Amino acid sequence: MRYVIWNWVGMFALLALPLAGCSDSTNEGAAGSGGDAGAGGTAGSGGMAGTGGTEPAPVGLWTGSGQGGADGAFTLCFNVSEDGDALVPSMEANPGCEGRSFAIEFDDCAGGLLTSEVVPIVDGVFNLFRDGADAMEGYWDITGTFDGNTASGDATVGWIARCSGSWDATPIE
């Protein structure tokens, strides 16, 4: 009987041991449950597209005309460089430009201009300007804007009297 009791006590101990659990001397308890995941962030907004550039002006000689009201009609011509970024003296003989970068002549007003000055074309626009502080220096304020195969603008030129008007021009083909 003793043998049966010890067997029964041994069996009881083996069955009760897993229920009692184990612990170490640091007194750490069981791990807790994990927290909830955080919410995702929002995406940034896209940037803006750049503005389009301008095409270079068609190369070569251009001619045009304008009407200056009381100053009468006028003619003009100019030469666009090979890369389209400036007015430059022409290498070709042309009666209107006389080999110059820009020429303008009024019919009924004593005003005109012939220049061999290199004039930059920036974003499709050029401007020739001289303030004419001295009447012998002359005054001119000529602007032009390119739009494909046309150009247009305003011109005021003169020494003692000033002549002005609006103009349009196209390339010589």
Short mmCIF file of C-alpha atoms in Angstrom, two decimals:
data_model
loop_
_atom_site.label_atom_id
_atom_site.label_comp_id
_atom_site.label_asym_id
_atom_site.label_seq_id
_atom_site.Cartn_x
_atom_site.Cartn_y
_atom_site.Cartn_z
CA MET A 1 0.00 0.00 0.00
CA ARG A 2 2.83 2.24 0.68
CA TYR A 3 3.97 1.69 -2.85
CA VAL A 4 0.55 2.76 -4.24
CA ILE A 5 0.50 5.95 -2.11
CA TRP A 6 3.95 6.99 -3.23
CA ASN A 7 2.94 6.33 -6.80
CA TRP A 8 -0.16 8.35 -6.32
CA VAL A 9 1.76 11.26 -4.68
CA GLY A 10 4.39 11.14 -7.46
CA MET A 11 1.71 11.19 -10.11
CA PHE A 12 -0.06 14.07 -8.40
CA ALA A 13 3.19 16.06 -8.24
CA LEU A 14 3.87 15.50 -11.93
CA LEU A 15 0.38 16.62 -12.87
CA ALA A 16 0.34 19.64 -10.53
CA LEU A 17 3.79 20.97 -11.56
CA PRO A 18 2.72 22.45 -14.93
CA LEU A 19 -0.20 24.20 -13.24
CA ALA A 20 2.04 25.86 -10.67
CA GLY A 21 4.25 27.55 -13.29
CA CYS A 22 7.82 28.71 -12.94
CA SER A 23 9.22 31.98 -11.78
CA ASP A 24 12.68 33.40 -11.45
CA SER A 25 14.17 35.74 -8.94
CA THR A 26 13.58 38.94 -10.97
CA ASN A 27 9.85 38.77 -10.41
CA GLU A 28 9.07 39.46 -14.05
CA GLY A 29 5.50 38.89 -14.90
CA ALA A 30 3.91 37.70 -18.07
CA ALA A 31 4.17 39.97 -21.13
CA GLY A 32 1.23 42.25 -21.87
CA SER A 33 -0.60 42.44 -25.15
CA GLY A 34 0.79 44.64 -27.97
CA GLY A 35 -0.60 48.12 -28.66
CA ASP A 36 -2.58 49.18 -31.66
CA ALA A 37 -0.75 50.23 -34.84
CA GLY A 38 -0.52 53.96 -35.54
CA ALA A 39 -2.40 55.61 -38.38
CA GLY A 40 -0.51 56.16 -41.67
CA GLY A 41 0.57 59.67 -42.70
CA THR A 42 -0.79 61.63 -45.62
CA ALA A 43 1.09 62.06 -48.90
CA GLY A 44 2.54 65.43 -49.89
CA SER A 45 1.08 67.41 -52.74
CA GLY A 46 2.76 67.42 -56.14
CA GLY A 47 4.74 70.41 -57.36
CA MET A 48 3.70 72.75 -60.15
CA ALA A 49 4.90 72.30 -63.70
CA GLY A 50 7.27 74.86 -65.14
CA THR A 51 6.12 77.39 -67.66
CA GLY A 52 6.83 76.74 -71.27
CA GLY A 53 9.65 78.52 -72.99
CA THR A 54 9.53 80.44 -76.23
CA GLU A 55 10.78 79.16 -79.53
CA PRO A 56 13.55 81.17 -81.11
CA ALA A 57 12.47 83.68 -83.75
CA PRO A 58 12.81 82.46 -87.34
CA VAL A 59 16.28 83.23 -88.65
CA GLY A 60 17.10 85.79 -91.35
CA LEU A 61 15.76 89.04 -92.72
CA TRP A 62 12.34 90.36 -91.70
CA THR A 63 10.42 93.23 -93.28
CA GLY A 64 7.40 95.10 -92.13
CA SER A 65 5.45 98.32 -92.11
CA GLY A 66 3.42 100.43 -89.80
CA GLN A 67 1.15 103.40 -89.57
CA GLY A 68 2.11 106.32 -87.42
CA GLY A 69 -1.11 108.33 -87.50
CA ALA A 70 -0.12 111.95 -88.23
CA ASP A 71 3.48 110.74 -88.68
CA GLY A 72 2.39 108.67 -91.69
CA ALA A 73 3.37 105.23 -92.84
CA PHE A 74 6.80 103.73 -92.30
CA THR A 75 8.82 100.67 -93.27
CA LEU A 76 11.27 98.64 -91.23
CA CYS A 77 13.50 95.62 -91.49
CA PHE A 78 15.73 93.62 -89.16
CA ASN A 79 17.93 90.54 -89.22
CA VAL A 80 17.59 87.66 -86.73
CA SER A 81 20.80 85.73 -85.89
CA GLU A 82 21.34 82.06 -86.76
CA ASP A 83 20.44 80.93 -83.22
CA GLY A 84 17.41 83.25 -83.02
CA ASP A 85 18.56 85.06 -79.88
CA ALA A 86 19.52 88.51 -81.26
CA LEU A 87 19.14 91.07 -84.01
CA VAL A 88 22.50 91.25 -85.81
CA PRO A 89 23.91 92.97 -88.91
CA SER A 90 22.94 91.13 -92.07
CA MET A 91 25.50 89.41 -94.25
CA GLU A 92 23.17 89.70 -97.25
CA ALA A 93 22.55 92.81 -99.31
CA ASN A 94 19.05 94.12 -98.69
CA PRO A 95 18.02 97.62 -99.75
CA GLY A 96 15.80 98.11 -96.69
CA CYS A 97 18.35 97.17 -94.02
CA GLU A 98 21.55 98.10 -95.85
CA GLY A 99 23.37 95.26 -94.04
CA ARG A 100 22.30 96.57 -90.62
CA SER A 101 20.68 94.76 -87.69
CA PHE A 102 17.67 97.14 -87.69
CA ALA A 103 16.37 99.91 -89.97
CA ILE A 104 13.23 102.05 -89.86
CA GLU A 105 12.17 104.98 -92.06
CA PHE A 106 9.04 107.14 -91.84
CA ASP A 107 7.48 108.50 -95.06
CA ASP A 108 5.94 111.76 -93.76
CA CYS A 109 8.05 112.42 -90.66
CA ALA A 110 11.74 113.28 -90.48
CA GLY A 111 12.58 110.22 -88.42
CA GLY A 112 14.43 107.02 -89.00
CA LEU A 113 17.15 104.78 -87.66
CA LEU A 114 19.86 102.55 -89.08
CA THR A 115 21.81 100.55 -86.50
CA SER A 116 24.36 97.75 -86.53
CA GLU A 117 23.95 97.26 -82.78
CA VAL A 118 23.49 93.65 -81.63
CA VAL A 119 20.10 93.60 -79.91
CA PRO A 120 19.27 90.62 -77.64
CA ILE A 121 15.98 88.77 -78.04
CA VAL A 122 14.87 87.59 -74.58
CA ASP A 123 11.76 85.41 -74.19
CA GLY A 124 10.65 86.42 -77.69
CA VAL A 125 11.01 90.18 -77.10
CA PHE A 126 13.59 92.78 -78.19
CA ASN A 127 14.01 96.44 -77.27
CA LEU A 128 16.19 99.16 -78.80
CA PHE A 129 16.40 102.20 -76.56
CA ARG A 130 18.38 105.43 -76.39
CA ASP A 131 17.18 108.31 -74.23
CA GLY A 132 18.29 111.11 -76.58
CA ALA A 133 19.37 113.49 -73.81
CA ASP A 134 21.18 115.46 -76.53
CA ALA A 135 19.20 116.19 -79.69
CA MET A 136 22.23 115.20 -81.77
CA GLU A 137 22.37 111.73 -80.11
CA GLY A 138 18.86 110.91 -81.19
CA TYR A 139 16.06 109.15 -79.39
CA TRP A 140 14.59 105.75 -80.08
CA ASP A 141 12.40 103.33 -78.23
CA ILE A 142 11.54 100.34 -80.39
CA THR A 143 10.02 97.16 -79.01
CA GLY A 144 9.15 93.96 -80.83
CA THR A 145 7.51 90.70 -79.86
CA PHE A 146 7.78 87.50 -81.89
CA ASP A 147 4.84 85.13 -82.28
CA GLY A 148 5.86 82.35 -84.65
CA ASN A 149 6.24 83.79 -88.15
CA THR A 150 5.00 87.26 -87.19
CA ALA A 151 6.43 90.06 -85.11
CA SER A 152 4.78 93.25 -83.93
CA GLY A 153 5.60 96.23 -81.78
CA ASP A 154 5.82 99.98 -81.34
CA ALA A 155 8.45 102.44 -82.50
CA THR A 156 9.33 106.01 -81.56
CA VAL A 157 12.38 107.59 -83.22
CA GLY A 158 13.70 111.06 -83.83
CA TRP A 159 16.29 113.70 -83.20
CA ILE A 160 14.51 117.02 -82.88
CA ALA A 161 10.98 115.84 -83.72
CA ARG A 162 9.81 112.36 -82.79
CA CYS A 163 7.93 109.99 -85.07
CA SER A 164 5.99 107.02 -83.72
CA GLY A 165 3.63 104.23 -84.65
CA SER A 166 2.83 100.51 -84.37
CA TRP A 167 4.23 97.91 -86.76
CA ASP A 168 3.98 94.29 -87.99
CA ALA A 169 6.66 92.24 -89.76
CA THR A 170 7.23 88.79 -91.29
CA PRO A 171 10.37 86.94 -92.38
CA ILE A 172 11.50 87.15 -95.98
CA GLU A 173 11.23 83.69 -97.51
#
